[in-house]
Every structure is written in structure tokens, then in C-alpha cells.
Tab-separated table of C-alpha atoms in Angstrom:
chain	number	residue	atom	x	y	z
T	1	UNK	CA	-114.589	69.445	125.018
T	2	UNK	CA	-114.107	65.815	125.291
T	3	UNK	CA	-114.208	63.743	121.951
T	4	UNK	CA	-117.430	61.857	123.083
T	5	UNK	CA	-119.221	64.912	123.977
T	6	UNK	CA	-118.363	66.376	120.442
T	7	UNK	CA	-119.717	63.262	118.999
T	8	UNK	CA	-122.825	63.624	120.736
T	9	UNK	CA	-123.536	67.101	119.603
T	10	UNK	CA	-122.390	66.179	116.252
T	11	UNK	CA	-124.836	63.324	115.857
T	12	UNK	CA	-127.582	65.420	117.346
T	13	UNK	CA	-126.816	68.213	114.752
T	14	UNK	CA	-126.641	65.504	111.727
T	15	UNK	CA	-130.155	64.122	112.691
T	16	UNK	CA	-131.535	67.627	113.145
T	17	UNK	CA	-130.410	68.454	109.725
T	18	UNK	CA	-131.807	65.130	108.586
T	19	UNK	CA	-135.296	66.131	109.635
T	20	UNK	CA	-134.895	69.374	107.818
T	21	UNK	CA	-134.069	67.655	104.747
T	22	UNK	CA	-137.016	65.320	104.863
T	23	UNK	CA	-139.346	68.324	104.841
T	24	UNK	CA	-137.484	70.250	102.203
T	25	UNK	CA	-138.326	67.471	99.931
T	26	UNK	CA	-142.063	67.578	101.110
T	27	UNK	CA	-141.983	71.471	100.762
T	28	UNK	CA	-140.409	71.469	97.456
T	29	UNK	CA	-143.171	69.699	95.571
T	30	UNK	CA	-146.401	71.583	95.799
T	31	UNK	CA	-144.870	75.127	94.713
T	32	UNK	CA	-143.762	73.396	91.427
T	33	UNK	CA	-147.409	71.987	90.764
T	34	UNK	CA	-148.122	74.569	87.944
T	35	UNK	CA	-144.645	73.996	86.164
T	36	UNK	CA	-144.628	70.230	86.256
T	37	UNK	CA	-148.382	70.093	85.250
T	38	UNK	CA	-147.598	72.185	82.239
T	39	UNK	CA	-144.222	70.409	81.308
T	40	UNK	CA	-145.696	66.815	81.692
T	41	UNK	CA	-149.156	67.920	80.211
T	42	UNK	CA	-151.194	66.604	83.373
T	43	UNK	CA	-153.592	68.149	85.838
T	44	UNK	CA	-152.784	69.825	88.875
T	45	UNK	CA	-155.148	67.748	90.911
T	46	UNK	CA	-152.997	64.521	89.723
T	47	UNK	CA	-150.129	66.028	91.347
T	48	UNK	CA	-151.904	66.511	94.489
T	49	UNK	CA	-152.643	62.804	94.531
T	50	UNK	CA	-148.998	61.970	93.850
T	51	UNK	CA	-148.092	64.236	96.797
T	52	UNK	CA	-150.468	62.649	99.035
T	53	UNK	CA	-149.062	59.057	98.162
T	54	UNK	CA	-145.523	60.204	98.788
T	55	UNK	CA	-146.694	61.367	102.282
T	56	UNK	CA	-148.619	58.185	102.747
T	57	UNK	CA	-145.828	55.782	101.682
T	58	UNK	CA	-143.213	57.548	103.954
T	59	UNK	CA	-145.523	56.972	106.776
T	60	UNK	CA	-146.408	53.493	106.108
T	61	UNK	CA	-142.478	52.616	105.261
T	62	UNK	CA	-141.330	54.469	108.530
T	63	UNK	CA	-143.340	51.679	110.495
T	64	UNK	CA	-141.094	48.908	109.120
T	65	UNK	CA	-137.961	51.301	109.610
T	66	UNK	CA	-138.927	51.907	113.222
T	67	UNK	CA	-139.327	48.347	113.826
T	68	UNK	CA	-136.039	47.653	112.464
T	69	UNK	CA	-134.550	50.453	114.634
T	70	UNK	CA	-135.494	48.515	117.828
T	71	UNK	CA	-133.731	45.495	116.552
T	72	UNK	CA	-130.567	46.306	114.767
T	73	UNK	CA	-127.712	48.992	113.979
T	74	UNK	CA	-129.618	52.249	113.189
T	75	UNK	CA	-126.556	53.796	111.468
T	76	UNK	CA	-126.392	51.364	108.810
T	77	UNK	CA	-130.363	51.645	108.229
T	78	UNK	CA	-130.231	55.395	107.778
T	79	UNK	CA	-127.408	55.091	105.292
T	80	UNK	CA	-129.476	52.745	103.218
T	81	UNK	CA	-132.745	54.782	103.432
T	82	UNK	CA	-130.895	58.057	102.288
T	83	UNK	CA	-129.464	56.155	99.338
T	84	UNK	CA	-132.927	55.070	98.367
T	85	UNK	CA	-134.418	58.671	98.510
T	86	UNK	CA	-131.521	60.257	96.909
T	87	UNK	CA	-131.620	57.935	94.056
T	88	UNK	CA	-135.156	58.225	93.582
T	89	UNK	CA	-135.096	62.293	93.800
T	90	UNK	CA	-132.687	62.097	90.714
T	91	UNK	CA	-134.967	59.761	88.909
T	92	UNK	CA	-137.929	62.361	89.642
T	93	UNK	CA	-135.699	65.173	87.919
T	94	UNK	CA	-135.867	63.142	84.604
T	95	UNK	CA	-139.602	62.039	84.934
T	96	UNK	CA	-141.367	62.306	81.555
T	97	UNK	CA	-144.916	61.070	82.498
T	98	UNK	CA	-147.605	60.726	85.360
T	99	UNK	CA	-146.670	57.342	85.889
T	100	UNK	CA	-142.914	57.791	86.119
T	101	UNK	CA	-143.495	60.735	88.564
T	102	UNK	CA	-145.775	58.663	90.606
T	103	UNK	CA	-143.150	55.830	90.648
T	104	UNK	CA	-140.332	57.778	91.525
T	105	UNK	CA	-142.105	59.537	94.133
T	106	UNK	CA	-143.181	56.396	95.904
T	107	UNK	CA	-139.841	55.147	96.022
T	108	UNK	CA	-138.752	58.571	97.647
T	109	UNK	CA	-141.285	57.937	100.375
T	110	UNK	CA	-139.881	54.540	101.095
T	111	UNK	CA	-136.468	56.273	101.603
T	112	UNK	CA	-137.879	59.056	103.663
T	113	UNK	CA	-139.566	56.648	105.975
T	114	UNK	CA	-136.470	55.874	107.581
T	115	UNK	CA	-135.485	59.302	108.260
T	116	UNK	CA	-138.075	60.516	110.840
T	117	UNK	CA	-138.376	56.970	112.633
T	118	UNK	CA	-134.757	56.223	113.119
T	119	UNK	CA	-133.684	59.937	113.514
T	120	UNK	CA	-136.294	59.994	116.364
T	121	UNK	CA	-135.212	56.790	117.913
T	122	UNK	CA	-131.500	57.743	117.976
T	123	UNK	CA	-132.202	61.459	119.384
T	124	UNK	CA	-134.262	60.296	122.141
T	125	UNK	CA	-131.569	57.944	123.476
T	126	UNK	CA	-129.142	61.052	123.522
T	127	UNK	CA	-131.518	63.653	124.940
T	128	UNK	CA	-131.488	64.155	128.911
T	129	UNK	CA	-134.960	63.341	130.240
T	130	UNK	CA	-135.295	66.884	131.556
T	131	UNK	CA	-134.385	68.574	128.280
T	132	UNK	CA	-136.552	66.262	125.848
T	133	UNK	CA	-139.179	69.048	125.030
T	134	UNK	CA	-136.392	71.551	124.359
T	135	UNK	CA	-134.025	69.607	122.150
T	136	UNK	CA	-137.175	67.789	120.451
T	137	UNK	CA	-138.430	71.320	119.611
T	138	UNK	CA	-135.087	71.852	117.579
T	139	UNK	CA	-135.895	68.735	115.694
T	140	UNK	CA	-139.452	69.785	115.082
T	141	UNK	CA	-138.353	73.308	114.225
T	142	UNK	CA	-136.078	71.978	111.549
T	143	UNK	CA	-138.760	70.137	109.963
T	144	UNK	CA	-140.720	73.290	109.725
T	145	UNK	CA	-137.662	75.182	108.272
T	146	UNK	CA	-137.058	72.437	105.946
T	147	UNK	CA	-140.636	72.949	104.738
T	148	UNK	CA	-140.178	76.775	104.169
T	149	UNK	CA	-136.633	76.244	102.586
T	150	UNK	CA	-138.139	73.685	100.106
T	151	UNK	CA	-140.837	75.870	99.279
T	152	UNK	CA	-138.413	78.728	98.697
T	153	UNK	CA	-135.969	76.918	96.800
T	154	UNK	CA	-138.782	75.754	94.540
T	155	UNK	CA	-139.937	79.407	93.961
T	156	UNK	CA	-136.355	80.945	93.352
T	157	UNK	CA	-134.856	78.168	91.321
T	158	UNK	CA	-137.893	77.454	88.993
T	159	UNK	CA	-138.477	81.016	87.795
T	160	UNK	CA	-135.092	81.011	86.001
T	161	UNK	CA	-134.502	77.409	85.314
T	162	UNK	CA	-136.383	74.332	84.835
T	163	UNK	CA	-138.475	72.615	87.720
T	164	UNK	CA	-136.153	69.662	87.517
T	165	UNK	CA	-133.194	71.597	88.646
T	166	UNK	CA	-134.810	71.875	92.219
T	167	UNK	CA	-134.792	68.199	92.518
T	168	UNK	CA	-131.312	67.667	91.287
T	169	UNK	CA	-129.982	70.302	93.632
T	170	UNK	CA	-131.785	68.359	96.677
T	171	UNK	CA	-130.183	65.108	95.488
T	172	UNK	CA	-126.714	66.587	95.287
T	173	UNK	CA	-126.938	67.776	98.816
T	174	UNK	CA	-128.311	64.374	99.881
T	175	UNK	CA	-125.057	62.847	98.628
T	176	UNK	CA	-123.235	65.195	101.236
T	177	UNK	CA	-125.275	64.034	104.035
T	178	UNK	CA	-124.358	60.340	103.362
T	179	UNK	CA	-120.793	61.342	104.055
T	180	UNK	CA	-121.833	63.078	107.244
T	181	UNK	CA	-123.341	59.759	108.442
T	182	UNK	CA	-120.012	58.028	108.520
T	183	UNK	CA	-118.802	60.103	111.502
T	184	UNK	CA	-121.902	59.675	113.602
T	185	UNK	CA	-121.784	57.899	116.860
T	186	UNK	CA	-124.958	55.568	117.880
T	187	UNK	CA	-126.027	55.919	121.356
T	188	UNK	CA	-126.816	53.142	123.736
T	189	UNK	CA	-130.529	52.464	123.619
T	190	UNK	CA	-132.191	53.917	126.567
T	191	UNK	CA	-129.026	56.053	127.231
T	192	UNK	CA	-130.759	59.056	127.994
T	193	UNK	CA	-133.224	57.543	130.790
T	194	UNK	CA	-132.227	58.321	134.294
T	195	UNK	CA	-133.386	55.067	135.513
T	196	UNK	CA	-130.852	53.217	133.405
T	197	UNK	CA	-127.926	55.422	134.607
T	198	UNK	CA	-126.409	52.625	136.574
T	199	UNK	CA	-126.441	50.372	133.437
T	200	UNK	CA	-124.247	52.745	131.521
T	201	UNK	CA	-121.815	53.495	134.598
T	202	UNK	CA	-121.211	49.844	135.028
T	203	UNK	CA	-120.446	49.157	131.400
T	204	UNK	CA	-123.191	46.791	130.998
T	205	UNK	CA	-125.506	47.272	127.973
T	206	UNK	CA	-129.503	47.611	127.769
T	207	UNK	CA	-130.383	44.392	125.727
T	208	UNK	CA	-134.129	44.679	125.448
T	209	UNK	CA	-135.457	44.689	121.948
T	210	UNK	CA	-138.862	44.946	120.427
T	211	UNK	CA	-140.423	41.878	119.552
T	212	UNK	CA	-143.674	41.248	117.323
T	213	UNK	CA	-145.629	40.379	120.300
T	214	UNK	CA	-145.105	43.856	121.715
T	215	UNK	CA	-146.685	45.674	118.812
T	216	UNK	CA	-150.480	45.073	120.108
T	217	UNK	CA	-149.538	46.624	123.326
T	218	UNK	CA	-147.967	49.638	121.544
T	219	UNK	CA	-150.937	50.206	119.517
T	220	UNK	CA	-153.402	49.832	122.383
T	221	UNK	CA	-151.579	51.747	125.057
T	222	UNK	CA	-153.862	54.405	126.485
T	223	UNK	CA	-151.651	57.498	125.821
T	224	UNK	CA	-150.539	56.245	122.572
T	225	UNK	CA	-154.131	55.944	121.363
T	226	UNK	CA	-154.853	59.527	122.151
T	227	UNK	CA	-151.483	60.467	120.545
T	228	UNK	CA	-152.321	58.674	117.440
T	229	UNK	CA	-155.920	60.255	117.133
T	230	UNK	CA	-154.686	63.668	117.902
T	231	UNK	CA	-151.913	63.376	115.203
T	232	UNK	CA	-154.379	62.731	112.587
T	233	UNK	CA	-156.836	65.436	113.647
T	234	UNK	CA	-153.679	68.052	113.903
T	235	UNK	CA	-152.342	67.069	110.612
T	236	UNK	CA	-155.618	67.315	108.642
T	237	UNK	CA	-155.685	70.937	109.830
T	238	UNK	CA	-151.908	71.483	109.314
T	239	UNK	CA	-151.484	69.383	106.256
T	240	UNK	CA	-153.781	71.788	104.379
T	241	UNK	CA	-151.324	74.562	105.183
T	242	UNK	CA	-148.945	73.726	102.359
T	243	UNK	CA	-151.416	75.349	100.050
T	244	UNK	CA	-150.773	78.853	101.699
T	245	UNK	CA	-148.167	79.547	98.909
T	246	UNK	CA	-151.093	79.033	96.419
T	247	UNK	CA	-153.157	81.237	98.588
T	248	UNK	CA	-150.594	84.124	98.484
T	249	UNK	CA	-150.062	83.675	94.669
T	250	UNK	CA	-153.772	84.469	94.061
T	251	UNK	CA	-153.942	87.188	96.560
T	252	UNK	CA	-151.042	88.916	94.947
T	253	UNK	CA	-152.428	88.113	91.337
T	254	UNK	CA	-155.671	89.851	92.825
T	255	UNK	CA	-153.534	92.927	93.241
T	256	UNK	CA	-152.620	93.081	89.597
T	257	UNK	CA	-149.174	91.337	89.403
T	258	UNK	CA	-148.286	88.533	87.025
T	259	UNK	CA	-147.473	84.872	87.739
T	260	UNK	CA	-143.932	85.247	87.913
T	261	UNK	CA	-143.922	87.875	90.435
T	262	UNK	CA	-146.567	86.212	92.423
T	263	UNK	CA	-144.635	82.857	92.843
T	264	UNK	CA	-141.497	84.512	93.764
T	265	UNK	CA	-143.244	86.745	96.440
T	266	UNK	CA	-145.333	83.926	97.632
T	267	UNK	CA	-142.174	81.826	98.481
T	268	UNK	CA	-140.746	84.711	100.484
T	269	UNK	CA	-143.995	85.394	102.207
T	270	UNK	CA	-144.459	81.813	103.100
T	271	UNK	CA	-140.922	81.911	104.887
T	272	UNK	CA	-141.535	85.268	106.637
T	273	UNK	CA	-144.774	84.417	107.690
T	274	UNK	CA	-143.699	81.313	109.486
T	275	UNK	CA	-141.230	82.953	111.674
T	276	UNK	CA	-143.326	82.267	114.668
T	277	UNK	CA	-142.612	78.577	114.369
T	278	UNK	CA	-139.281	79.388	116.238
T	279	UNK	CA	-141.349	79.951	119.308
T	280	UNK	CA	-141.384	76.043	119.530
T	281	UNK	CA	-138.066	76.163	121.435
T	282	UNK	CA	-139.483	78.289	124.154
T	283	UNK	CA	-142.684	76.161	124.319
T	284	UNK	CA	-140.958	73.028	124.254
T	285	UNK	CA	-138.839	74.147	127.232
T	286	UNK	CA	-142.056	75.381	128.878
T	287	UNK	CA	-143.506	71.883	128.397
T	288	UNK	CA	-140.573	70.529	130.326
T	289	UNK	CA	-141.088	72.751	133.234
T	290	UNK	CA	-144.777	72.175	133.574
T	291	UNK	CA	-144.253	68.223	133.087
T	292	UNK	CA	-141.883	68.241	136.037
T	293	UNK	CA	-144.670	69.518	138.224
T	294	UNK	CA	-147.278	67.138	136.893
T	295	UNK	CA	-147.218	64.465	134.429
T	296	UNK	CA	-150.694	66.100	133.033
T	297	UNK	CA	-148.982	69.486	132.620
T	298	UNK	CA	-147.474	68.975	129.035
T	299	UNK	CA	-150.707	67.510	127.777
T	300	UNK	CA	-153.152	70.650	129.156
T	301	UNK	CA	-150.434	73.108	127.900
T	302	UNK	CA	-150.416	72.089	124.487
T	303	UNK	CA	-154.222	71.616	124.184
T	304	UNK	CA	-154.525	75.422	125.185
T	305	UNK	CA	-152.380	76.388	122.456
T	306	UNK	CA	-153.544	74.171	119.692
T	307	UNK	CA	-157.331	75.342	120.332
T	308	UNK	CA	-156.521	79.191	120.095
T	309	UNK	CA	-154.414	78.463	116.801
T	310	UNK	CA	-157.953	77.976	114.923
T	311	UNK	CA	-159.404	81.513	115.385
T	312	UNK	CA	-155.899	82.974	114.406
T	313	UNK	CA	-155.430	81.205	111.376
T	314	UNK	CA	-159.052	81.768	110.086
T	315	UNK	CA	-158.492	85.586	110.619
T	316	UNK	CA	-155.014	85.303	108.950
T	317	UNK	CA	-156.821	83.923	105.986
T	318	UNK	CA	-159.438	86.486	105.531
T	319	UNK	CA	-157.142	89.510	105.668
T	320	UNK	CA	-156.485	90.847	102.139
T	321	UNK	CA	-153.019	92.122	100.766
T	322	UNK	CA	-154.655	95.490	100.023
T	323	UNK	CA	-152.321	98.131	98.518
T	324	UNK	CA	-149.607	95.644	97.923
T	325	UNK	CA	-146.579	97.259	96.225
T	326	UNK	CA	-144.039	95.002	94.394
T	327	UNK	CA	-141.312	95.579	91.892
T	328	UNK	CA	-142.268	93.924	88.495
T	329	UNK	CA	-138.846	93.130	87.142
T	330	UNK	CA	-138.856	89.707	88.574
T	331	UNK	CA	-135.629	90.363	90.613
T	332	UNK	CA	-135.954	88.129	93.676
T	333	UNK	CA	-133.789	90.233	96.102
T	334	UNK	CA	-135.880	93.395	94.876
T	335	UNK	CA	-139.010	91.893	95.682
T	336	UNK	CA	-137.950	90.511	99.311
T	337	UNK	CA	-136.663	93.936	100.091
T	338	UNK	CA	-140.166	95.285	99.021
T	339	UNK	CA	-142.058	92.910	101.076
T	340	UNK	CA	-139.936	93.587	104.126
T	341	UNK	CA	-140.957	97.221	103.617
T	342	UNK	CA	-144.344	96.399	103.092
T	343	UNK	CA	-144.660	94.665	106.451
T	344	UNK	CA	-143.310	97.914	108.181
T	345	UNK	CA	-145.342	100.448	105.755
T	346	UNK	CA	-148.576	98.813	104.900
T	347	UNK	CA	-150.875	98.228	107.770
T	348	UNK	CA	-152.700	95.190	105.882
T	349	UNK	CA	-149.366	93.310	105.306
T	350	UNK	CA	-148.185	94.374	108.885
T	351	UNK	CA	-151.418	92.622	110.154
T	352	UNK	CA	-151.109	89.444	108.249
T	353	UNK	CA	-147.500	89.381	109.779
T	354	UNK	CA	-148.717	89.799	113.356
T	355	UNK	CA	-151.492	87.258	112.903
T	356	UNK	CA	-149.261	84.498	111.183
T	357	UNK	CA	-146.573	85.329	113.724
T	358	UNK	CA	-148.901	84.238	116.569
T	359	UNK	CA	-150.718	81.591	114.810
T	360	UNK	CA	-147.430	79.779	113.736
T	361	UNK	CA	-146.153	80.296	117.370
T	362	UNK	CA	-149.110	78.731	118.740
T	363	UNK	CA	-149.168	76.019	116.509
T	364	UNK	CA	-145.379	75.172	117.016
T	365	UNK	CA	-146.138	74.140	120.794
T	366	UNK	CA	-147.938	70.823	119.305
T	367	UNK	CA	-144.725	69.300	117.832
T	368	UNK	CA	-142.085	69.396	120.582
T	369	UNK	CA	-144.554	68.387	123.349
T	370	UNK	CA	-146.050	65.755	121.228
T	371	UNK	CA	-142.588	64.396	120.555
T	372	UNK	CA	-141.679	64.414	124.281
T	373	UNK	CA	-145.033	62.551	125.286
T	374	UNK	CA	-144.530	59.907	123.051
T	375	UNK	CA	-141.036	59.497	124.209
T	376	UNK	CA	-142.017	59.483	128.046
T	377	UNK	CA	-144.883	56.975	127.632
T	378	UNK	CA	-142.911	54.315	125.818
T	379	UNK	CA	-140.131	52.064	126.539
T	380	UNK	CA	-136.643	52.760	124.600
T	381	UNK	CA	-136.953	49.679	122.490
T	382	UNK	CA	-140.429	50.545	121.511
T	383	UNK	CA	-140.092	54.419	121.054
T	384	UNK	CA	-139.094	53.939	117.246
T	385	UNK	CA	-142.132	51.835	116.569
T	386	UNK	CA	-144.594	53.749	118.615
T	387	UNK	CA	-143.396	57.003	116.773
T	388	UNK	CA	-143.455	55.361	113.287
T	389	UNK	CA	-147.068	54.183	114.005
T	390	UNK	CA	-148.030	57.806	115.305
T	391	UNK	CA	-146.294	59.200	112.237
T	392	UNK	CA	-148.447	57.207	110.038
T	393	UNK	CA	-151.489	58.852	111.665
T	394	UNK	CA	-149.546	62.126	111.014
T	395	UNK	CA	-149.003	61.295	107.419
T	396	UNK	CA	-152.816	60.142	106.933
T	397	UNK	CA	-153.818	63.431	108.336
T	398	UNK	CA	-151.571	65.425	106.003
T	399	UNK	CA	-152.804	63.476	103.233
T	400	UNK	CA	-156.697	64.041	104.006
T	401	UNK	CA	-155.759	67.781	104.638
T	402	UNK	CA	-153.994	67.741	101.234
T	403	UNK	CA	-156.510	66.090	99.265
T	404	UNK	CA	-159.182	67.562	101.065
T	405	UNK	CA	-158.260	71.006	99.783
T	406	UNK	CA	-158.775	69.597	96.398
T	407	UNK	CA	-162.060	68.254	97.202
T	408	UNK	CA	-163.629	71.188	99.072
T	409	UNK	CA	-162.026	73.617	96.697
T	410	UNK	CA	-163.745	71.993	93.761
T	411	UNK	CA	-167.070	72.453	95.590
T	412	UNK	CA	-166.383	75.833	96.805
T	413	UNK	CA	-164.904	76.804	93.474
T	414	UNK	CA	-168.360	76.623	91.733
T	415	UNK	CA	-169.434	79.605	93.723
T	416	UNK	CA	-166.374	81.698	94.571
T	417	UNK	CA	-163.270	82.458	92.577
T	418	UNK	CA	-159.621	82.929	93.691
T	419	UNK	CA	-158.465	83.614	96.160
T	420	UNK	CA	-161.812	83.427	98.151
T	421	UNK	CA	-162.148	79.790	97.481
T	422	UNK	CA	-158.950	78.976	99.068
T	423	UNK	CA	-159.646	81.397	101.997
T	424	UNK	CA	-162.800	79.178	102.654
T	425	UNK	CA	-161.296	75.837	102.023
T	426	UNK	CA	-158.358	76.285	104.377
T	427	UNK	CA	-160.707	77.932	107.215
T	428	UNK	CA	-162.979	74.827	106.934
T	429	UNK	CA	-160.216	72.464	107.398
T	430	UNK	CA	-158.797	74.271	110.619
T	431	UNK	CA	-161.931	73.143	112.324
T	432	UNK	CA	-160.000	69.838	112.890
T	433	UNK	CA	-158.054	71.612	115.642
T	434	UNK	CA	-160.703	71.368	118.079
T	435	UNK	CA	-161.004	67.450	118.516
T	436	UNK	CA	-156.904	67.786	118.281
T	437	UNK	CA	-157.052	69.732	121.333
T	438	UNK	CA	-159.691	67.609	123.142
T	439	UNK	CA	-157.506	64.525	122.609
T	440	UNK	CA	-154.725	66.124	124.682
T	441	UNK	CA	-157.187	66.796	127.531
T	442	UNK	CA	-158.601	63.210	127.196
T	443	UNK	CA	-154.938	61.811	127.501
T	444	UNK	CA	-153.718	63.769	130.244
T	445	UNK	CA	-154.873	61.044	133.060
T	446	UNK	CA	-153.251	58.157	130.855
T	447	UNK	CA	-150.020	60.086	130.681
T	448	UNK	CA	-149.654	59.696	134.508
T	449	UNK	CA	-150.242	56.028	134.544
T	450	UNK	CA	-148.060	55.248	131.416
T	451	UNK	CA	-145.217	57.330	132.401
T	452	UNK	CA	-145.096	55.843	135.834
T	453	UNK	CA	-145.135	52.407	134.209
T	454	UNK	CA	-142.056	53.167	131.961
T	455	UNK	CA	-140.039	54.598	135.041
T	456	UNK	CA	-140.857	51.717	137.236
T	457	UNK	CA	-140.042	49.185	134.573
T	458	UNK	CA	-136.614	50.895	133.591
T	459	UNK	CA	-135.781	51.344	137.404
T	460	UNK	CA	-136.363	47.290	137.804
T	461	UNK	CA	-134.279	46.738	134.710
T	462	UNK	CA	-131.556	49.341	135.677
T	463	UNK	CA	-130.789	47.761	139.045
T	464	UNK	CA	-127.269	46.169	138.920
């Protein structure tokens, strides 16, 4: 393998790992709510507000990071951003009050904002056009796996240590990431677009950069508008899913188990029940194939999968964990082995596994195809900013979904106890998948116009 090829794969690997770490941090926080609330003597609802603010600040700051990625060296930016979130994660671990925790999580959000926007910008300049959905599915899957790892890390480390140790551990791993950045190679802007192949072969550079006057056009472009709105609706539904481990906890407690056992088991179940998300690799590849036949194909395909995610999750929430059998000694390995046995031997748990597998698989079609579309319909120098604006809508949706759980839970909780209040609340929020699917159908004709515009523009710029 040539050194240049190795550097490309190394850089892709680092940025995919980077995407995972962003979501490890996001997934780490919610399972720790009961422990943090007790330690700092604050309400769990206040922690939901802090989590929402972290997500929102991450999204807002990513717009500025994304704009910078279209103007300057991205390697330097990613190192600065990582230093910010690593430092604030260590500060989070020593928080002593609500105000301190809020401040440090806001700083964390500012640092995390660079990870998604700049990572996306770099990857789209490396990934061959025909494989965008496939490789971006790995990036999206890394985000999902990061959330799962964060949830499991919280569940497994906190039961035997302090909640602060989880943040310290992530901070130490973040320091290692900074060392890895030293060896990454920044690609040429537009390096993956076939229309600019002549520019690369003639050793010329693609010198177009984003300017402030371009932002209005990025905001109002037909495909982008629908991608933003779709992201908002989609993430209201999926943003609520970070409460699934809490639903598991109460379902397990309902079966007669103590909180410690329920917390450990819920972390494992959350990981096991998200295995279907690995289907995103195939569904991203499938999106590439249908897109080669028609520029409408990817949008229509994703609309189908998003729509049918709705009934699958509602059924999944409603199924009880009847006849659940777990060890009560608090040993994590014993609990994991028992849960695997339950999936095989207990028909109720087996049904939950099947439903969760299909639901998470269908949901996973969204990320790689959404990422590929926002790449296809924007010029190389605009992609970081376009993604960051879209990511703001992603994060607003996740914030609404996260906070919405608390609001609806408060209303539902007056008539229903755990776990039924969580089952009803999460089911209500999945209704937003319907307008999300409709947005894909509406954007299809705009995709044709905008993709042709990008290709024609790059072809003209690529002539030497």
C-alpha cells in the first residue's frame, strides 16, 4: 500500500473515531442523571435542561466551525476544538453545583461543535462520489455506537465508582485523540468530486472558498431547506430515544429487581437492542445504487424506511419484560450472560430483540443517505457550513425530543406510573417521523435540480 493511500485510510479512521467520541460524551450524560442529581442535590429535570443546552450549544457553535472549515486549515481547527472539549470534560468531573455543571457542559458543547462539522467536511473531500452513502454510513454508525458505548460506560463504571470517573476516563482518551491528529493528512477541497479530477491530476488547486454572501443561498437552496426541516422532525423523534435506558430501568424494576441491577442491565440492553443500526452500512450502499439510477432515488428510499420506523418503535415500547430472570449479585458479566440467555429462552425478551433490531435497522437508513444528500447538493466549499446549519436543526430536534420527554412525562405522570408513563411519552414523540418521511418525498424533485447544478458548476471549474 502506498503511503498516500495509507494516510487517506488513517485520516478516515481517525475522523470516524472522532464521530464516535462526540456521541460517547452525549450518551454518557443521561444514564448518570440519578447519580449526579443525588450528589449535587439538584432535580433530575434540571439535568435534562443541561443536556439540552449542551446539544444546542454544540449545534450553534458548529455553524461557526463549519464556516471556518471552508476558509482555513481544518487540521488546526480540530486540534483546538478537541483541546476545548477535553479540558471542559475534566472540569465537568469536578463540578460541585448546578451552575458549574451547566457552564462546563456549555464549554464542552463549544468544543464538540468542531468535531461534526469539520469531520464531515474532511470526509466528504476524501470519499469517492460513488461510495458516499457507504462510507458516510460508517461515520453515522460510529456516532450511534458512540452513544451506546457512552451509555454502557456510564452504567458499568458508576455502579462501582463515582459518576465523576466516567468523565475523567473520556477526558483521558480525548488526550490520546489529540496525538492521533498530528499524523492526519488534510485532503484537497473537492478532492472526491469526479468533475474536479483534472484539477488534481494537473497539480492545480481548487481555490474557491466560502464567503459571507454565500450563506443566504445555502440557507434557501431547495434541497437544503427540506433537509433542514427533515432533520428537525427526525431528531424530535430520535432525540427522545436517549430515554430508552430509563424505560428499561423501570421495566426491570417492575419485575422486582433493585436499582443497581436495573441500571447495569439497562446499559447492556440498550447496546444489544441497537445492533440493528449496523444495517446502515448496507442501506447507505443501497442508497448509492438507487441514486445512480435516479437523483430522486435516495430520497424515496429513505422516506420508506423512516415512515415504517414509527409502528415498529411503538410496538417495541409497549412489549413488557415479562418473566425476566437476572442475577441479583450486581456482577456485570453475570447479568450480560443472563440477558443473552433471556433473548434465546424468554419469548417476551426475544420479541423485544426482534422488534428493536428491525426498528433500529430501519431508522439507520436515515443517517448515511441524509449525509450523502447534503454532500451531493452543495459545492465543496459550502459543505461544512451547510452541514453545520443542518446539524443545528438536528440538535434543536434532539433538544425538543429530550426536553419534550420531560414535559409530556410530567403531564402523563399524573395518571400513569412507571414504566407506562415512559412508554406513552416515547410513543407520542415518534409521530414526528411522519412529517420527516414526507420531507424526503417533497425534496426529491429539488435533488435533481440541485445535484445537476453542482455537477455543472464543478465541471466548468474543473476545466484546465
